[in-house]
mmCIF file of C-alpha atoms in Angstrom:
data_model
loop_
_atom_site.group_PDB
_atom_site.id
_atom_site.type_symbol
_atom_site.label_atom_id
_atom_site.label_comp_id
_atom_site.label_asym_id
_atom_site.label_seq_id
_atom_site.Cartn_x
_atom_site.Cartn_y
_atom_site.Cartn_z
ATOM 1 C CA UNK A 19 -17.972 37.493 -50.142
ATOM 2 C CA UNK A 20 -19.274 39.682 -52.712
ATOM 3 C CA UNK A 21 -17.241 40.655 -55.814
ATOM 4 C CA UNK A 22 -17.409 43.758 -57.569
ATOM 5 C CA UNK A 23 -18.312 42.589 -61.657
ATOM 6 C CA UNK A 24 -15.611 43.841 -63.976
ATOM 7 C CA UNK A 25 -12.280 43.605 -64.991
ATOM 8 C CA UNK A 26 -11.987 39.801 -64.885
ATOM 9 C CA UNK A 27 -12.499 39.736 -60.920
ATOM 10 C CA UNK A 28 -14.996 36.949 -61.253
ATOM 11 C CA UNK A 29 -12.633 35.115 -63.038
ATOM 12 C CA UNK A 30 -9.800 35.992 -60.967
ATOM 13 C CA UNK A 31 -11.900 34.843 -57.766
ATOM 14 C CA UNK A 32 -12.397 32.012 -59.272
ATOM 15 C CA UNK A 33 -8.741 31.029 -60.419
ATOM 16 C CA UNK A 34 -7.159 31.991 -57.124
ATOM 17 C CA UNK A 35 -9.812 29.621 -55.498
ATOM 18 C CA UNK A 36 -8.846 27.088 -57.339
ATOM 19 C CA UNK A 37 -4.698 27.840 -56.685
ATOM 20 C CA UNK A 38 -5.505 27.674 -52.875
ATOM 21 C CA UNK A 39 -7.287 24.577 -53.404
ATOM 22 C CA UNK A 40 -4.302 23.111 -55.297
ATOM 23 C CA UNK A 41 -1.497 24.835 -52.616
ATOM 24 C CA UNK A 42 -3.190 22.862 -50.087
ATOM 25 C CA UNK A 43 -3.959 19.747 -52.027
ATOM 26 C CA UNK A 44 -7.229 20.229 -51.682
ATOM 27 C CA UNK A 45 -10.431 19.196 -53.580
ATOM 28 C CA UNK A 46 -11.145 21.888 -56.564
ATOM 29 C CA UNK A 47 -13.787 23.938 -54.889
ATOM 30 C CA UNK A 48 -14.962 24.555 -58.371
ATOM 31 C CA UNK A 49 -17.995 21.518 -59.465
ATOM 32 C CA UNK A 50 -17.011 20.005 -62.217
ATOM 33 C CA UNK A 51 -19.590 21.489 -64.529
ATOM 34 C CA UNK A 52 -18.324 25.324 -62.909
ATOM 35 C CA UNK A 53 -14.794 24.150 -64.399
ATOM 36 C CA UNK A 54 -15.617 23.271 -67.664
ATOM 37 C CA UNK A 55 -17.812 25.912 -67.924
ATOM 38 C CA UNK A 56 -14.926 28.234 -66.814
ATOM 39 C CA UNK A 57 -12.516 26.757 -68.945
ATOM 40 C CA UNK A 58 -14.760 26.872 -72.057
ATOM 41 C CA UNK A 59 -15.748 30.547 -71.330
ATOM 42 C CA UNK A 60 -11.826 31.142 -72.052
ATOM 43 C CA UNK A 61 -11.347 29.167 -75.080
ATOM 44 C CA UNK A 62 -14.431 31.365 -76.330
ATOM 45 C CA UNK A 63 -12.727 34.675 -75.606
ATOM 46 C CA UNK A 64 -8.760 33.130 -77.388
ATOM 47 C CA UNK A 65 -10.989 31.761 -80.667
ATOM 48 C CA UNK A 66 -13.253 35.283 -80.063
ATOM 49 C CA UNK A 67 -10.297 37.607 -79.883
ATOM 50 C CA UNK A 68 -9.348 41.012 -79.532
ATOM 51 C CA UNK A 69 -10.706 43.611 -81.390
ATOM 52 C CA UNK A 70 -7.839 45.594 -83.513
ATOM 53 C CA UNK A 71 -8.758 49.005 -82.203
ATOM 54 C CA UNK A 72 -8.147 47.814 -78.967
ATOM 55 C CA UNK A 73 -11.453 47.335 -77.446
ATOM 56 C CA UNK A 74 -10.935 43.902 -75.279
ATOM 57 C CA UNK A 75 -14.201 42.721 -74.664
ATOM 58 C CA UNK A 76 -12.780 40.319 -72.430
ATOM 59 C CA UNK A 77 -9.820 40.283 -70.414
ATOM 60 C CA UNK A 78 -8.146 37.166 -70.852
ATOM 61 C CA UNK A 79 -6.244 38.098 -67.749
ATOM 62 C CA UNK A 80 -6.835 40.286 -64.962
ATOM 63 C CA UNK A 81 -5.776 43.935 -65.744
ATOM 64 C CA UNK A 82 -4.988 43.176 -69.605
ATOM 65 C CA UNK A 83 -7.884 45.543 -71.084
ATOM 66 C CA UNK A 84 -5.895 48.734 -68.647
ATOM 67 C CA UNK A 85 -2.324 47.149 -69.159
ATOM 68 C CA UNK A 86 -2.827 46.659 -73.515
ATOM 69 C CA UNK A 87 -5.144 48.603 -75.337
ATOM 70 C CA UNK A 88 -2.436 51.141 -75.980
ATOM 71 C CA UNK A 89 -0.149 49.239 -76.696
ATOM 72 C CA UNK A 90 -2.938 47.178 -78.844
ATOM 73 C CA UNK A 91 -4.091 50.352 -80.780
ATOM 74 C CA UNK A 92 -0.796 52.531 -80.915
ATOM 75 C CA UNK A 93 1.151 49.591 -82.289
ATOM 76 C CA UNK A 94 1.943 47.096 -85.484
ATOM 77 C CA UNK A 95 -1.033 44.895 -83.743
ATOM 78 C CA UNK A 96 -3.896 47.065 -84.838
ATOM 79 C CA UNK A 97 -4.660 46.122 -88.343
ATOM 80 C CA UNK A 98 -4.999 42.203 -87.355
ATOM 81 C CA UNK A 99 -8.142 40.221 -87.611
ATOM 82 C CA UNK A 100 -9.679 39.950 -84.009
ATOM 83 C CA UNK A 101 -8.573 36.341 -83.412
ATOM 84 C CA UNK A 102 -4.421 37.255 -84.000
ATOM 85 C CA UNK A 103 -4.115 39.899 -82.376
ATOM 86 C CA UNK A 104 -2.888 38.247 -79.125
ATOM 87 C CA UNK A 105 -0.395 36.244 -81.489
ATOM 88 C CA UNK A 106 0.684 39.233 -82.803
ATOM 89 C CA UNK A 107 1.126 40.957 -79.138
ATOM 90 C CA UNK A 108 3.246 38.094 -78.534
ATOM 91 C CA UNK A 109 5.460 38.327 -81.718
ATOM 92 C CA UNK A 110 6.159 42.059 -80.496
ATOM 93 C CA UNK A 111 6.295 40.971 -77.390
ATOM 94 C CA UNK A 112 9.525 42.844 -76.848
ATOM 95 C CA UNK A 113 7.873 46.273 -78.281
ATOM 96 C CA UNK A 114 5.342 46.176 -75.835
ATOM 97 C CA UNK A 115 5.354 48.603 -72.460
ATOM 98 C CA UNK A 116 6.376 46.300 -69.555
ATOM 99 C CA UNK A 117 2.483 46.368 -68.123
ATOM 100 C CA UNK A 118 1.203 44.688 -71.162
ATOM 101 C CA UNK A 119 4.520 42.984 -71.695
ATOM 102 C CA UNK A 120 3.660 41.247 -68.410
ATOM 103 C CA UNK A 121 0.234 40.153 -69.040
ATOM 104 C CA UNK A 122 0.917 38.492 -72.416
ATOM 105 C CA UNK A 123 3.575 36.577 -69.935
ATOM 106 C CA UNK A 124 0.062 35.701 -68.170
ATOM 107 C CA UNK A 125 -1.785 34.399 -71.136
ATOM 108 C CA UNK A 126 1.059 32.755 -71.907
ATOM 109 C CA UNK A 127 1.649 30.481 -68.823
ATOM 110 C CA UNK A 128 -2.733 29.977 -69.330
ATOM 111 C CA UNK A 129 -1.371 28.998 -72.232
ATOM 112 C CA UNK A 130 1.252 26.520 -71.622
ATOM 113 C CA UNK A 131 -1.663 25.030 -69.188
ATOM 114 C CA UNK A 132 -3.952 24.628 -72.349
ATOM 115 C CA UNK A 133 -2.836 24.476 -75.615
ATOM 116 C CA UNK A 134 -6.831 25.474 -76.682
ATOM 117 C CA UNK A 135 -6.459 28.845 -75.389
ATOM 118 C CA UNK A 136 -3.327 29.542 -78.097
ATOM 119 C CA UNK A 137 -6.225 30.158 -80.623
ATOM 120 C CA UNK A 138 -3.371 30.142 -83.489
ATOM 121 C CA UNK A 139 -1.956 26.891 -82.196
ATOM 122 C CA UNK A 140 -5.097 25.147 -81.488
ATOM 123 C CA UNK A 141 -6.596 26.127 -85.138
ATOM 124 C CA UNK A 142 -2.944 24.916 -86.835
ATOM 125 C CA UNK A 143 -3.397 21.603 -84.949
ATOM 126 C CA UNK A 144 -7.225 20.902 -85.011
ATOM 127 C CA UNK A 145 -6.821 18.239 -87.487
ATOM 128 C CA UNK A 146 -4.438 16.390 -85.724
ATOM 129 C CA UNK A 147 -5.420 16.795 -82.432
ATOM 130 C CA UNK A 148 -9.024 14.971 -83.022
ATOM 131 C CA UNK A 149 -7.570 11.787 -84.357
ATOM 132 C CA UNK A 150 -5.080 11.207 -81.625
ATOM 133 C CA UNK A 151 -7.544 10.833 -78.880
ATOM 134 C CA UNK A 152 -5.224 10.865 -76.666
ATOM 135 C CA UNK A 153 -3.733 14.224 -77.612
ATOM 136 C CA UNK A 154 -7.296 15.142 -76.823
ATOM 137 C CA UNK A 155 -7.124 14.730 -72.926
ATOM 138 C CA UNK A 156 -5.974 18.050 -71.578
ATOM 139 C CA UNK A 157 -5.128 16.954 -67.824
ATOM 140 C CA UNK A 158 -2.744 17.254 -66.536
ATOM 141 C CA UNK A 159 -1.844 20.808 -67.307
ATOM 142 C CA UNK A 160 0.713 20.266 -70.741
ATOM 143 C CA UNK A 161 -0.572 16.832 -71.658
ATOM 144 C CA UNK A 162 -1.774 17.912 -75.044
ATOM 145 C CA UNK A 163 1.433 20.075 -76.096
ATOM 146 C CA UNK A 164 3.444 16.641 -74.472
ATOM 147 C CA UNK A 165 1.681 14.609 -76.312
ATOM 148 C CA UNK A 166 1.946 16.808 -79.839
ATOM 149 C CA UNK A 167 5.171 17.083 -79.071
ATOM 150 C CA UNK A 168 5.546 13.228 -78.967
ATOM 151 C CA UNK A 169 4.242 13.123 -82.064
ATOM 152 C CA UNK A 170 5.385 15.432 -83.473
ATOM 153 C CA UNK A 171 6.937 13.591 -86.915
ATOM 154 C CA UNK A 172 3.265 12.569 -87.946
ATOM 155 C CA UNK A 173 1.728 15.941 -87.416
ATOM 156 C CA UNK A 174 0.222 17.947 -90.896
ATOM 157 C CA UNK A 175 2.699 20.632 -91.877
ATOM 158 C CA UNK A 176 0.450 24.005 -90.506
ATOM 159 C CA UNK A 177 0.535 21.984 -86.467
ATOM 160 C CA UNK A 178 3.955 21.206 -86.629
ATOM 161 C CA UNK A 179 5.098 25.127 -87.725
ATOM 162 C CA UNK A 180 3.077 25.914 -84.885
ATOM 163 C CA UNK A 181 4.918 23.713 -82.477
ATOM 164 C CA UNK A 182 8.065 25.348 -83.716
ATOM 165 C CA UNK A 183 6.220 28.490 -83.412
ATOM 166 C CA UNK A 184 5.233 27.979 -79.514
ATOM 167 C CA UNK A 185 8.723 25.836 -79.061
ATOM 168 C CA UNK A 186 10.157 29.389 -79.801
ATOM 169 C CA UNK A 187 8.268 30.980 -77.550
ATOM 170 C CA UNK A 188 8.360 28.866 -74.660
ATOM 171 C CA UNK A 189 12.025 29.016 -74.996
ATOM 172 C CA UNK A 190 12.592 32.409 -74.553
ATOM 173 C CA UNK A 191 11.506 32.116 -70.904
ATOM 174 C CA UNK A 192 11.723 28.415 -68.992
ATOM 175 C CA UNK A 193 8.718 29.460 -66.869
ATOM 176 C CA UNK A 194 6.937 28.924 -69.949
ATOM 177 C CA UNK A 195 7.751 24.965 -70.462
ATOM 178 C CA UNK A 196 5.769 23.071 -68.074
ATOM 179 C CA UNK A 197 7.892 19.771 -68.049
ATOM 180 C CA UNK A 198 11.172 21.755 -66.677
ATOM 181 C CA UNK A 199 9.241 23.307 -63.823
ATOM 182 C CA UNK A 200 7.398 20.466 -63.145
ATOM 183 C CA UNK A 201 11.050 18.775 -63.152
ATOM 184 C CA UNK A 202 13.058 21.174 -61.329
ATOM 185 C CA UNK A 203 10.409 22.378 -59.296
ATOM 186 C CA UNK A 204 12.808 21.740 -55.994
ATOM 187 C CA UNK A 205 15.309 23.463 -57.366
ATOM 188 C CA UNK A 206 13.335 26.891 -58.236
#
């Protein structure tokens, strides 16, 4: 199959193959080294960021450089430093046309997947994150934010305003909060 470069296909190829793979409880067709590649390429783009006038030099989800940049450069979004503009997209989340509006949902559930793509949450929590080992482990999908979240009480001030930060977020929609889906996944 050959994929036209552009627009996050490569990476949407690559993401779907991996869903199918998962569907049907199959092996990740990805190598190990592709998926820590892949995964690292992304956490390069969240800490990278989006430019204020717009420009997204990498879609962090397919369609986001078509369904944002006005909304990026027309809005209260454009005078923020390159790595908080996506936080700021999803403060205003509510301003936002419902294209864009939908792909911040995207990056969001990416997001709620691993907590090292929320550049402002994983820069808030660095400190704490590297002396809990075991908030280091980022399988399954959630573990770090669970285990954060366990530990919360001990955290430094700036990780645990963070929390409450993405807490607040992940509350306004439960598709957001891994553990209840997980939980009631029967049900939904």
């Amino acid at each position: 199959v050959t994929i036209k470069v552009g627009d996050g296909r490569l990476a949407r190829c690559l993401r779907l193959a991996r869903a199918a793979a998962k569907a049907r409880k199959d092996k990740n067709p990805l190598t190990p080294t592709c998926a820590d590649e892949f995964k690292e390429f992304f956490i390069k783009v969240a800490r990278h960021g989006i430019d204020p006038n717009g420009q997204v030099r990498v879609n962090p989800v397919r369609g986001f450089r078509e369904a944002c940049s006005k909304d990026i450069a027309d809005g209260s979004c454009n005078n923020q430093a390159p790595n908080m503009v996506m936080t700021c997209l999803k403060a205003h989340k509510s301003d936002l046309s419902d294209s864009c509006r939908e792909k911040i949902f995207n990056v969001q559930v990416r997001e709620a997947e691993d907590m090292r793509l929320d550049n402002a949450l994983a820069l808030a929590c660095k400190k704490d994150i590297l002396p809990r080992s075991r908030c280091s482990v980022t399988t399954p999908p959630g573990a770090q934010m669970a285990c954060l979240r366990a530990n919360r009480q001990v955290l430094e001030e700036t990780c645990r305003a963070g929390l409450l930060k993405r807490d607040q977020e992940d509350a306004a929609d439960i598709r957001l909060n891994l553990d209840v889906m997980a939980s009631c996944k029967a049900e939904l």
